[in-house]
PDB file of C-alpha atoms in Angstrom:
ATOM      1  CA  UNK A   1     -18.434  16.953  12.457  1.00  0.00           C
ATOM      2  CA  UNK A   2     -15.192  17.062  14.206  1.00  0.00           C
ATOM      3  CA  UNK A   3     -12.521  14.447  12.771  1.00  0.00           C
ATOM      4  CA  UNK A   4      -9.466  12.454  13.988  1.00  0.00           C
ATOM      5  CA  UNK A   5      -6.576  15.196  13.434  1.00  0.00           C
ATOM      6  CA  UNK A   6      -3.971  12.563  12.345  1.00  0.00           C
ATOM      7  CA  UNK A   7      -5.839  10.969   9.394  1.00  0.00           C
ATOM      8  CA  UNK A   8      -6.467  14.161   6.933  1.00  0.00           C
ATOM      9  CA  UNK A   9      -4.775  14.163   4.078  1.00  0.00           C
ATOM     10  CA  UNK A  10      -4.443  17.936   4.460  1.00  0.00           C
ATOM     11  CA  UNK A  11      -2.735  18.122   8.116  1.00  0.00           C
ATOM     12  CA  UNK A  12      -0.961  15.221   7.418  1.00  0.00           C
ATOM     13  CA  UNK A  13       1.142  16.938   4.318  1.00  0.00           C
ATOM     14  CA  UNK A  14       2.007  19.914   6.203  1.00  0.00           C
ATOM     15  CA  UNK A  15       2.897  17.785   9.430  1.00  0.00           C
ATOM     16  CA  UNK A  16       6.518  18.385   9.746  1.00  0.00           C
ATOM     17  CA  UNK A  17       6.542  21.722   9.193  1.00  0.00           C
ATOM     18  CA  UNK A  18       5.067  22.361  12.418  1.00  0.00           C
ATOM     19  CA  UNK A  19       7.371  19.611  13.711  1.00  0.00           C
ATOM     20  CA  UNK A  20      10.373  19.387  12.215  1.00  0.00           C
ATOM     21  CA  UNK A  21      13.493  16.849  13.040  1.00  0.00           C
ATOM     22  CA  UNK A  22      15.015  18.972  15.965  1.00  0.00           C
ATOM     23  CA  UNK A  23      16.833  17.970  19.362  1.00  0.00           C
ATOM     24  CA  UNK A  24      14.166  15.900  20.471  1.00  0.00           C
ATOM     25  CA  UNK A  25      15.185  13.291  17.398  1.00  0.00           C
ATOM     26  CA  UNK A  26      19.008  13.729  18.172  1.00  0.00           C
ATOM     27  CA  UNK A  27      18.249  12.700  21.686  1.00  0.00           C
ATOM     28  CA  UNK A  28      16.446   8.775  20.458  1.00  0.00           C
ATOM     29  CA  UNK A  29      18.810   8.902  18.054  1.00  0.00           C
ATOM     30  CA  UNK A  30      21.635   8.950  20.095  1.00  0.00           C
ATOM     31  CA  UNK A  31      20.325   6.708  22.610  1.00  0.00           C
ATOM     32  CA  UNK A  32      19.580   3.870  19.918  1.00  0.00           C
ATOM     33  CA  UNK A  33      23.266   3.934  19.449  1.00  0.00           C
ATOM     34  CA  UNK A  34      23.936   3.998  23.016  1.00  0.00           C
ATOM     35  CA  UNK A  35      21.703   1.263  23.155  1.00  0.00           C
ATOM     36  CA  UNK A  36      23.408  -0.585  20.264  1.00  0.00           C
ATOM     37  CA  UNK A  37      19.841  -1.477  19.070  1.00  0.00           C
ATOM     38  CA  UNK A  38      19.384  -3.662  16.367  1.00  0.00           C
ATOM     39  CA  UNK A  39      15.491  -3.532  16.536  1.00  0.00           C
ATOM     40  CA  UNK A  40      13.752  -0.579  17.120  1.00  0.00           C
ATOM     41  CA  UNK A  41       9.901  -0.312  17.007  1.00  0.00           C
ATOM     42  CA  UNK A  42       8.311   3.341  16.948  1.00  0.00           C
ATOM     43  CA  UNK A  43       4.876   3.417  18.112  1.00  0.00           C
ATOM     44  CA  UNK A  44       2.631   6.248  16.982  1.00  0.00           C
ATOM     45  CA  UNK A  45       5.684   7.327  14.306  1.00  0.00           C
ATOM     46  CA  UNK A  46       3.708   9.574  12.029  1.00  0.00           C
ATOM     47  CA  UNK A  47       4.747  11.133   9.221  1.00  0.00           C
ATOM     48  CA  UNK A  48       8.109   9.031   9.918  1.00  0.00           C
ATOM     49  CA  UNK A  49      10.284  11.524   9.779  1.00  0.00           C
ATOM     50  CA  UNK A  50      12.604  10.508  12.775  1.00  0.00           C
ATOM     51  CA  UNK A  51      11.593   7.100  12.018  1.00  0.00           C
ATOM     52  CA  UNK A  52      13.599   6.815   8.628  1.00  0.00           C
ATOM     53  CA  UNK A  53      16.843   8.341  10.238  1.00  0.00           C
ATOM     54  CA  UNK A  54      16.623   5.000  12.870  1.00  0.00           C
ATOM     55  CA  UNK A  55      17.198   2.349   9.552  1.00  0.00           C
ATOM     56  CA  UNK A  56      20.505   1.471   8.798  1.00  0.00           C
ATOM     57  CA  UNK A  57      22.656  -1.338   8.389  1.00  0.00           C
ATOM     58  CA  UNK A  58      21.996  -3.963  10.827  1.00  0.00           C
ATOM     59  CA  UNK A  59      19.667  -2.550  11.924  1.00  0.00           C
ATOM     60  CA  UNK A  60      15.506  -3.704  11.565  1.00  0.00           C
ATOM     61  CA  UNK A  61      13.228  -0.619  12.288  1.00  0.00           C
ATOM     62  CA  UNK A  62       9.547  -0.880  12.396  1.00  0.00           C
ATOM     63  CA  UNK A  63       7.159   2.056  12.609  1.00  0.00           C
ATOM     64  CA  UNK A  64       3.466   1.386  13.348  1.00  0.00           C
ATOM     65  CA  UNK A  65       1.089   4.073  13.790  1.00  0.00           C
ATOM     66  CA  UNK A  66      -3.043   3.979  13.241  1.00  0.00           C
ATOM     67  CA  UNK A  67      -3.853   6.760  11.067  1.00  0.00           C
ATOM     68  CA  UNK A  68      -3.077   6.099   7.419  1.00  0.00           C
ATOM     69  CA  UNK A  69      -2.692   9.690   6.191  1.00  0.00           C
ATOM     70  CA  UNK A  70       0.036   9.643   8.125  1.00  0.00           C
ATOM     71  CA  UNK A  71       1.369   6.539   6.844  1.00  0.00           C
ATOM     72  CA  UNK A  72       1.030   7.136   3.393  1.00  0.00           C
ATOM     73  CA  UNK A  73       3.635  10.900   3.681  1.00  0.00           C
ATOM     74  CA  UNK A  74       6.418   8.178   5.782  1.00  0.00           C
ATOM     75  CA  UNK A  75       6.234   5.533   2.893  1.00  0.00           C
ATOM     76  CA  UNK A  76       6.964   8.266  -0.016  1.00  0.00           C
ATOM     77  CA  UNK A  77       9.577  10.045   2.093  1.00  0.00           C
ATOM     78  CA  UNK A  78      13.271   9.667   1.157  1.00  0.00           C
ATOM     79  CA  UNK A  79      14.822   6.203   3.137  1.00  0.00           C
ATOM     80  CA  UNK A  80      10.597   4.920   3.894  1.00  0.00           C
ATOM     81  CA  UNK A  81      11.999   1.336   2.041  1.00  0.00           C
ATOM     82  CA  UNK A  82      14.410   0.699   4.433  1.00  0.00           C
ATOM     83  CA  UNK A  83      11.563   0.430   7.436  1.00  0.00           C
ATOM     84  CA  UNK A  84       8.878  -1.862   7.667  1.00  0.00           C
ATOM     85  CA  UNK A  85       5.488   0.789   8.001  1.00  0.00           C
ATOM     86  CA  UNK A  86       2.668  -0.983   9.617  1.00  0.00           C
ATOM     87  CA  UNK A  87      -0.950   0.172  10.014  1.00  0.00           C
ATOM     88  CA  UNK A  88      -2.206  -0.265  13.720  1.00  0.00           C
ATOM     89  CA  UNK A  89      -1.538  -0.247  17.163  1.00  0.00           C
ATOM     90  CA  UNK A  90       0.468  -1.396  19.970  1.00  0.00           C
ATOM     91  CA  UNK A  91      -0.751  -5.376  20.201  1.00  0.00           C
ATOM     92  CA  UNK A  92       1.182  -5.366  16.636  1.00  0.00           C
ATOM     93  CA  UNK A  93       4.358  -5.097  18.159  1.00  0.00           C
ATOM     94  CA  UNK A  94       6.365  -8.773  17.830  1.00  0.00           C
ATOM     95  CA  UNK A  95       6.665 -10.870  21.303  1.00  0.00           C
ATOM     96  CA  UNK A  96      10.027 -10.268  22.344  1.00  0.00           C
ATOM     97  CA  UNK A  97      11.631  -8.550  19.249  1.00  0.00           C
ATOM     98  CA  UNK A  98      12.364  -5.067  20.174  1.00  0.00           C
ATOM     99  CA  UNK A  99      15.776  -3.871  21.815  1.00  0.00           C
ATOM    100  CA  UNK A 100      14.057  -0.146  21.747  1.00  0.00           C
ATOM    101  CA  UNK A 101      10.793   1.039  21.641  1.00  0.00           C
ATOM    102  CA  UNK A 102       9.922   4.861  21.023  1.00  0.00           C
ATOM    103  CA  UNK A 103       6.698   6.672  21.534  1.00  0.00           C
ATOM    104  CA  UNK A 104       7.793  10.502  20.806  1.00  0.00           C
ATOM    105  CA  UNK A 105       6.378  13.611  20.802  1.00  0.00           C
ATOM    106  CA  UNK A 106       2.514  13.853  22.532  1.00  0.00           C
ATOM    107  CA  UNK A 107       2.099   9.853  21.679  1.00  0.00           C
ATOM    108  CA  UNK A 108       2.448   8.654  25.036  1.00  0.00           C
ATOM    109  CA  UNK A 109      -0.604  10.886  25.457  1.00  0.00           C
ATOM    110  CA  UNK A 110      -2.680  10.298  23.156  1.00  0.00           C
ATOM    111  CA  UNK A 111      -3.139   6.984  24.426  1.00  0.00           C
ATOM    112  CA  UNK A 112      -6.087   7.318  27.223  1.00  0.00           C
ATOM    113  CA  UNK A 113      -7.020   5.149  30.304  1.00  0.00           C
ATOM    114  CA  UNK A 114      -7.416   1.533  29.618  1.00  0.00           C
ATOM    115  CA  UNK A 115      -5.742   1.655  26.131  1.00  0.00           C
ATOM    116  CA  UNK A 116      -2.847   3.322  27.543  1.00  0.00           C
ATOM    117  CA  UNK A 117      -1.878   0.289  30.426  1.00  0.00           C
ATOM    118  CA  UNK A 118      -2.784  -2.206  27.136  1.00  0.00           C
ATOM    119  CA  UNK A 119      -0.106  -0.663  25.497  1.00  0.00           C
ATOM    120  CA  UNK A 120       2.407  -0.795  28.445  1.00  0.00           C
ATOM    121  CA  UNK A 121       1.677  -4.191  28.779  1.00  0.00           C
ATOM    122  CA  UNK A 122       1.884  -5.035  24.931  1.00  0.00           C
ATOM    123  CA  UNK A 123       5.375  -3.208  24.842  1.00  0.00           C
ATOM    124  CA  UNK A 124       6.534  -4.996  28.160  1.00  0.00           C
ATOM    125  CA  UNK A 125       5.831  -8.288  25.956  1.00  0.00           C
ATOM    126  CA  UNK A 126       7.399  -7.010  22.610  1.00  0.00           C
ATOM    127  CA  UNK A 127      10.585  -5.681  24.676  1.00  0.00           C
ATOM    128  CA  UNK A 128      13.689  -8.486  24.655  1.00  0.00           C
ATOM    129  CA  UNK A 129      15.277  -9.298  27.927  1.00  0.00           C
ATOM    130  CA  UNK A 130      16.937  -5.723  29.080  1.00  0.00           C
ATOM    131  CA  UNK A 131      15.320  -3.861  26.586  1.00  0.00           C
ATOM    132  CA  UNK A 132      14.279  -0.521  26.803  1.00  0.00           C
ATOM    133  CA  UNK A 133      11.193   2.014  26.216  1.00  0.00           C
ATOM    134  CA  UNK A 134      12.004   5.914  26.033  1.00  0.00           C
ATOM    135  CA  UNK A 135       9.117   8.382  25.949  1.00  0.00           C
ATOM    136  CA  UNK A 136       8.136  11.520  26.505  1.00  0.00           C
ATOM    137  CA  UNK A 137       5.184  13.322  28.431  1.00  0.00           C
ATOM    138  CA  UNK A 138       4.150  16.297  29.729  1.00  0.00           C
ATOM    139  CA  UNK A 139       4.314  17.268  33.752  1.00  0.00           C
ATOM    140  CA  UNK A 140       0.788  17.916  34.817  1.00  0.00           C
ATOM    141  CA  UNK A 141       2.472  20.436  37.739  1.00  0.00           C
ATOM    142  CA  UNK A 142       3.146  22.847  34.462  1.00  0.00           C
ATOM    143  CA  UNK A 143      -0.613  22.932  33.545  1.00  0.00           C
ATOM    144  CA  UNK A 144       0.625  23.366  29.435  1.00  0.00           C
ATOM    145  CA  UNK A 145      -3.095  22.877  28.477  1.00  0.00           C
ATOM    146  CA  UNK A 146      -3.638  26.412  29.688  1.00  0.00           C
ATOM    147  CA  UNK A 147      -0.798  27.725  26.837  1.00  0.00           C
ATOM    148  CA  UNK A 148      -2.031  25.825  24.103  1.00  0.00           C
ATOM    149  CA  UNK A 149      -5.212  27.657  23.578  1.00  0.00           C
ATOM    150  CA  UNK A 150      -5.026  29.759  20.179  1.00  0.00           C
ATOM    151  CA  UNK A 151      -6.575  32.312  18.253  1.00  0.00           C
ATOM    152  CA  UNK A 152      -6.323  33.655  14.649  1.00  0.00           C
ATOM    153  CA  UNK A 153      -2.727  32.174  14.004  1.00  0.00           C
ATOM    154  CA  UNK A 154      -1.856  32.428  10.339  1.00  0.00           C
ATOM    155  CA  UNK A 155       1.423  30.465   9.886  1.00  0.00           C
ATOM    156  CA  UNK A 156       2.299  30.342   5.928  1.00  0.00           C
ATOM    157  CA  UNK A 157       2.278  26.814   4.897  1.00  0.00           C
ATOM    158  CA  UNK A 158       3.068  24.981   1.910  1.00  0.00           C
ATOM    159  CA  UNK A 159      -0.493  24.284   1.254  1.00  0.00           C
ATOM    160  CA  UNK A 160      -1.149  28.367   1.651  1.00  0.00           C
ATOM    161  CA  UNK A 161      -2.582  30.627   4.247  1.00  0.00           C
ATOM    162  CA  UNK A 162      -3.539  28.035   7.610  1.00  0.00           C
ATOM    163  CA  UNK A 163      -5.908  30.230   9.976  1.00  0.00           C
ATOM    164  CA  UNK A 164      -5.739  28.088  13.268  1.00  0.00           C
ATOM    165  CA  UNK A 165      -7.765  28.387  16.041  1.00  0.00           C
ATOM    166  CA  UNK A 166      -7.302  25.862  19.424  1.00  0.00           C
ATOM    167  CA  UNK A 167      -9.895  25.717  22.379  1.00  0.00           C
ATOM    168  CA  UNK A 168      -8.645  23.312  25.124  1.00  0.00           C
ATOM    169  CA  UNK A 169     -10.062  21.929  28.030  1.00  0.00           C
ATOM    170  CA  UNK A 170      -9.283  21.950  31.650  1.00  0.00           C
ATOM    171  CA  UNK A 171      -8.208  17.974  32.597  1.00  0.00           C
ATOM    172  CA  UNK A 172     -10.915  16.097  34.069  1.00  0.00           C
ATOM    173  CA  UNK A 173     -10.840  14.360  36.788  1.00  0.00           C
ATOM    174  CA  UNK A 174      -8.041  11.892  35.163  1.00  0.00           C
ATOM    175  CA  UNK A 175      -6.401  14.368  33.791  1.00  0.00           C
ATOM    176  CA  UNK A 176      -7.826  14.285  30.001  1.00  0.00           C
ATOM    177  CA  UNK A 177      -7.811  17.463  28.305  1.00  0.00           C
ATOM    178  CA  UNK A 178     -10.103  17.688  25.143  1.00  0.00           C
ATOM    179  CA  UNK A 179      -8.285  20.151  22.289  1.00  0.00           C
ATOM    180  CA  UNK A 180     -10.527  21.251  19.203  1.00  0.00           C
ATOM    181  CA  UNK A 181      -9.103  22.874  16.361  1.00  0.00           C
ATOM    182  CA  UNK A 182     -10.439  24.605  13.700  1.00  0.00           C
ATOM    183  CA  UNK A 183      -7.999  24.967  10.546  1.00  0.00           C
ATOM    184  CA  UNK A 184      -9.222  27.093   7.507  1.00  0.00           C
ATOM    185  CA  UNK A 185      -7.022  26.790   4.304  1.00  0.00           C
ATOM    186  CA  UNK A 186      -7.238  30.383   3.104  1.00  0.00           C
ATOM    187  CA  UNK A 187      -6.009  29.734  -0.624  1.00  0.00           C
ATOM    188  CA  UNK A 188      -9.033  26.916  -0.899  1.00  0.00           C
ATOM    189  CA  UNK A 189     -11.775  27.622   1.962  1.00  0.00           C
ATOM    190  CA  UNK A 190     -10.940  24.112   3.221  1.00  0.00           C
ATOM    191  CA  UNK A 191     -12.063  23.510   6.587  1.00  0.00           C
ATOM    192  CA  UNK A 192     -11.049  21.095   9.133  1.00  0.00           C
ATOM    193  CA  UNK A 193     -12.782  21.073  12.481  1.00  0.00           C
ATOM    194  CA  UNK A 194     -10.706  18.621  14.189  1.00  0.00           C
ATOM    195  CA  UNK A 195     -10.699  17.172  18.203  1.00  0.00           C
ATOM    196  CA  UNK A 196      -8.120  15.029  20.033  1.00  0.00           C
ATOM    197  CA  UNK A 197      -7.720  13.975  23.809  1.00  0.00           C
ATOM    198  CA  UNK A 198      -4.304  13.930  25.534  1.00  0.00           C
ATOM    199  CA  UNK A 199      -4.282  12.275  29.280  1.00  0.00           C
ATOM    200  CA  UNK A 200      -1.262  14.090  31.484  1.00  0.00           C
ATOM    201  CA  UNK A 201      -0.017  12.091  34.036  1.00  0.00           C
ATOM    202  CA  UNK A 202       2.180  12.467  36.755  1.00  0.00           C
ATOM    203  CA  UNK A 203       5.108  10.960  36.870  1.00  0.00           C
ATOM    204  CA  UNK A 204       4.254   9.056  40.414  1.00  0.00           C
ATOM    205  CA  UNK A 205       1.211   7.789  38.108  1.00  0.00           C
ATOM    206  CA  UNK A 206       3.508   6.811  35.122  1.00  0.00           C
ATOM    207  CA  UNK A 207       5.487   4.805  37.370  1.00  0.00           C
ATOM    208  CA  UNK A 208       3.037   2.959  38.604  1.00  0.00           C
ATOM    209  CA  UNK A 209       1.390   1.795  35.489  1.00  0.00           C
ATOM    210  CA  UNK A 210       4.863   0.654  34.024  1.00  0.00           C
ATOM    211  CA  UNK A 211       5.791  -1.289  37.315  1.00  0.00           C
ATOM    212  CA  UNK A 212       2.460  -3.162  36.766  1.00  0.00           C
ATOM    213  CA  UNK A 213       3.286  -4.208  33.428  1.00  0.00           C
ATOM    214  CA  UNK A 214       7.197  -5.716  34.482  1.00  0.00           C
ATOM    215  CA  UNK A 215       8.972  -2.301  33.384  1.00  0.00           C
ATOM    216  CA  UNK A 216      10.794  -0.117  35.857  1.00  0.00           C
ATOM    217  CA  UNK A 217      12.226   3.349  35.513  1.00  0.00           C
ATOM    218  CA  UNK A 218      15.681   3.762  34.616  1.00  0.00           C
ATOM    219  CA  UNK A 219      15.771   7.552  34.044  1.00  0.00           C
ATOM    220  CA  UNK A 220      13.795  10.682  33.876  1.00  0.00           C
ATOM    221  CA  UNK A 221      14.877  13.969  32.205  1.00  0.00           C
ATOM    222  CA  UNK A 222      13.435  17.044  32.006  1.00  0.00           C
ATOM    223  CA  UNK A 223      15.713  18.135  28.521  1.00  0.00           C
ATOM    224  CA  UNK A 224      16.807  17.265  25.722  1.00  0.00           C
ATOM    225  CA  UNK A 225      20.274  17.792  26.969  1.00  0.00           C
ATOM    226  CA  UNK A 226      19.573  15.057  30.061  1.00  0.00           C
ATOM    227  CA  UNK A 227      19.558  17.468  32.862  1.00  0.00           C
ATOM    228  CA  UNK A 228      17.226  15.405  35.510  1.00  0.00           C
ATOM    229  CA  UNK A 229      13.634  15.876  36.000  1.00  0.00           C
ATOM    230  CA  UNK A 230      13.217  16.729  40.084  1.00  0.00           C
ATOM    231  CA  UNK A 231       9.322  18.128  39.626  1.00  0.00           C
ATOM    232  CA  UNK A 232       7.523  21.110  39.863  1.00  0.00           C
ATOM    233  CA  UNK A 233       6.021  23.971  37.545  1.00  0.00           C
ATOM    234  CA  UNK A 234       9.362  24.636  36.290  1.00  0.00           C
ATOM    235  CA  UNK A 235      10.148  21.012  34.203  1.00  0.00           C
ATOM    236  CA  UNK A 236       7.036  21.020  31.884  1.00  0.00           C
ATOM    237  CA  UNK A 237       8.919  17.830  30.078  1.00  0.00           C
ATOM    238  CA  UNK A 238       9.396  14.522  31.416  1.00  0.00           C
ATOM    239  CA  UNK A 239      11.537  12.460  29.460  1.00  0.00           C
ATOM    240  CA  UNK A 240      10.956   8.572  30.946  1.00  0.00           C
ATOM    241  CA  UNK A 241      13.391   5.548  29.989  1.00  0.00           C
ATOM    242  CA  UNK A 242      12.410   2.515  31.130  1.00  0.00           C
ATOM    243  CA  UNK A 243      13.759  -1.288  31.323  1.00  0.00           C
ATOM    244  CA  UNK A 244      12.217  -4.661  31.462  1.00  0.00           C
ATOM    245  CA  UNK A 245      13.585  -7.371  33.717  1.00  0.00           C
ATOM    246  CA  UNK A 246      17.368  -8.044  32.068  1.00  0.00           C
ATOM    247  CA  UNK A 247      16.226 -11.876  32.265  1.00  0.00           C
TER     248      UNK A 247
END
């Protein structure tokens, strides 16, 4: 039986070594204090780990994510009692409270179809006047689905010897791709058969959807350095900030 990647105990302990703190956190971090935000939600924040480096003084952080594997590596990490964890989605995000909200890595999509414009509109309400909601997504014109398919890797882990094998899908006809993975522990003969669903977008698409929930497009990058995102094969990242009316 396949199984929700995010809540295993197992994947959720090695976690950040596959995705370590890296440019992509230095880029929300710095905009937060751009921003000068005081409240910072981030949705879908995993294991926490850029999450924890967002509390500080003055500031109220809140990181909410549905998979409670996940949870359970933020709260024991180093600085998890400065933020507030909370089990769930999107709809627990406080009317008007946030000055920033954050959904990093593949979060934005991870959230398919319907659930994905409930979110939107559930961060639209959570957003104070002028805030802002930075995200990042894939450009379907790169077709990265067709590089993520894997066989036989055998990274060293802490847990041992991971052999990893990924089988994706080509995007149907709204663009969800179905990825199944198949991790072996060697040093226990664990085995974790795992599938997820990721929904590229365009960013024509992603604009839409945001306008319809009262937020509008500040800026799109295709780096974490800020160079702009102009489209084609050659950007595979879309980097999308977006504001709320600033009254």
């Amino acid at each position: 039986m396949k199984q929700n990647p995010f809540d295993q105990a197992l994947m959720a302990a090695i976690y950040d070594e596959d995705n370590p703190d890296g440019p992509d956190h230095d880029f929300y971090r710095a905009l937060a204090q751009e921003l000068n935000a005081k409240t910072i939600v981030d949705l879908g924040c995993g294991t926490g780990i850029l999450t924890v480096t967002l509390a500080g003084a003055g500031r109220k952080v809140t990181g909410i994510d549905t998979a409670s594997a996940m949870l359970d590596v933020a709260r024991a990490r180093e600085g998890g009692g400065n933020v507030q964890w909370v089990q769930g989605y999107s709809s627990q995000i406080e009317p008007n409270s946030a000055d920033l909200v954050l959904m990093t890595g593949n979060v934005a999509m991870h959230i398919l179809a319907q659930a994905w414009k409930q979110t939107l509109s559930d961060i639209a309400q959570g957003l104070k006047p002028g805030g802002v909601l930075a995200f990042e997504t894939r450009n379907p014109d790169a077709r990265a689905w067709e590089k993520w398919n894997m066989a036989g890797k055998e990274p060293m882990t802490s847990a041992g010897v991971l052999h990893e094998t990924t089988t994706v899908s080509e995007p149907d006809s709204n663009g969800i791709v179905t990825m199944v993975e198949v991790n072996r522990f060697e040093d226990t003969g664990d085995v974790l058969e795992l599938e997820s669903h990721l929904q590229f977008r365009s960013l024509e698409v992603t604009r839409q959807d945001l306008e319809n929930v009262g937020l509008y497009i500040d800026k799109v990058y295709s780096s974490w350095s800020r160079d702009g995102f102009v489209g084609g094969a050659n950007q595979p990242l879309m980097i999308v900030l977006a504001r709320g009316a600033a009254s």
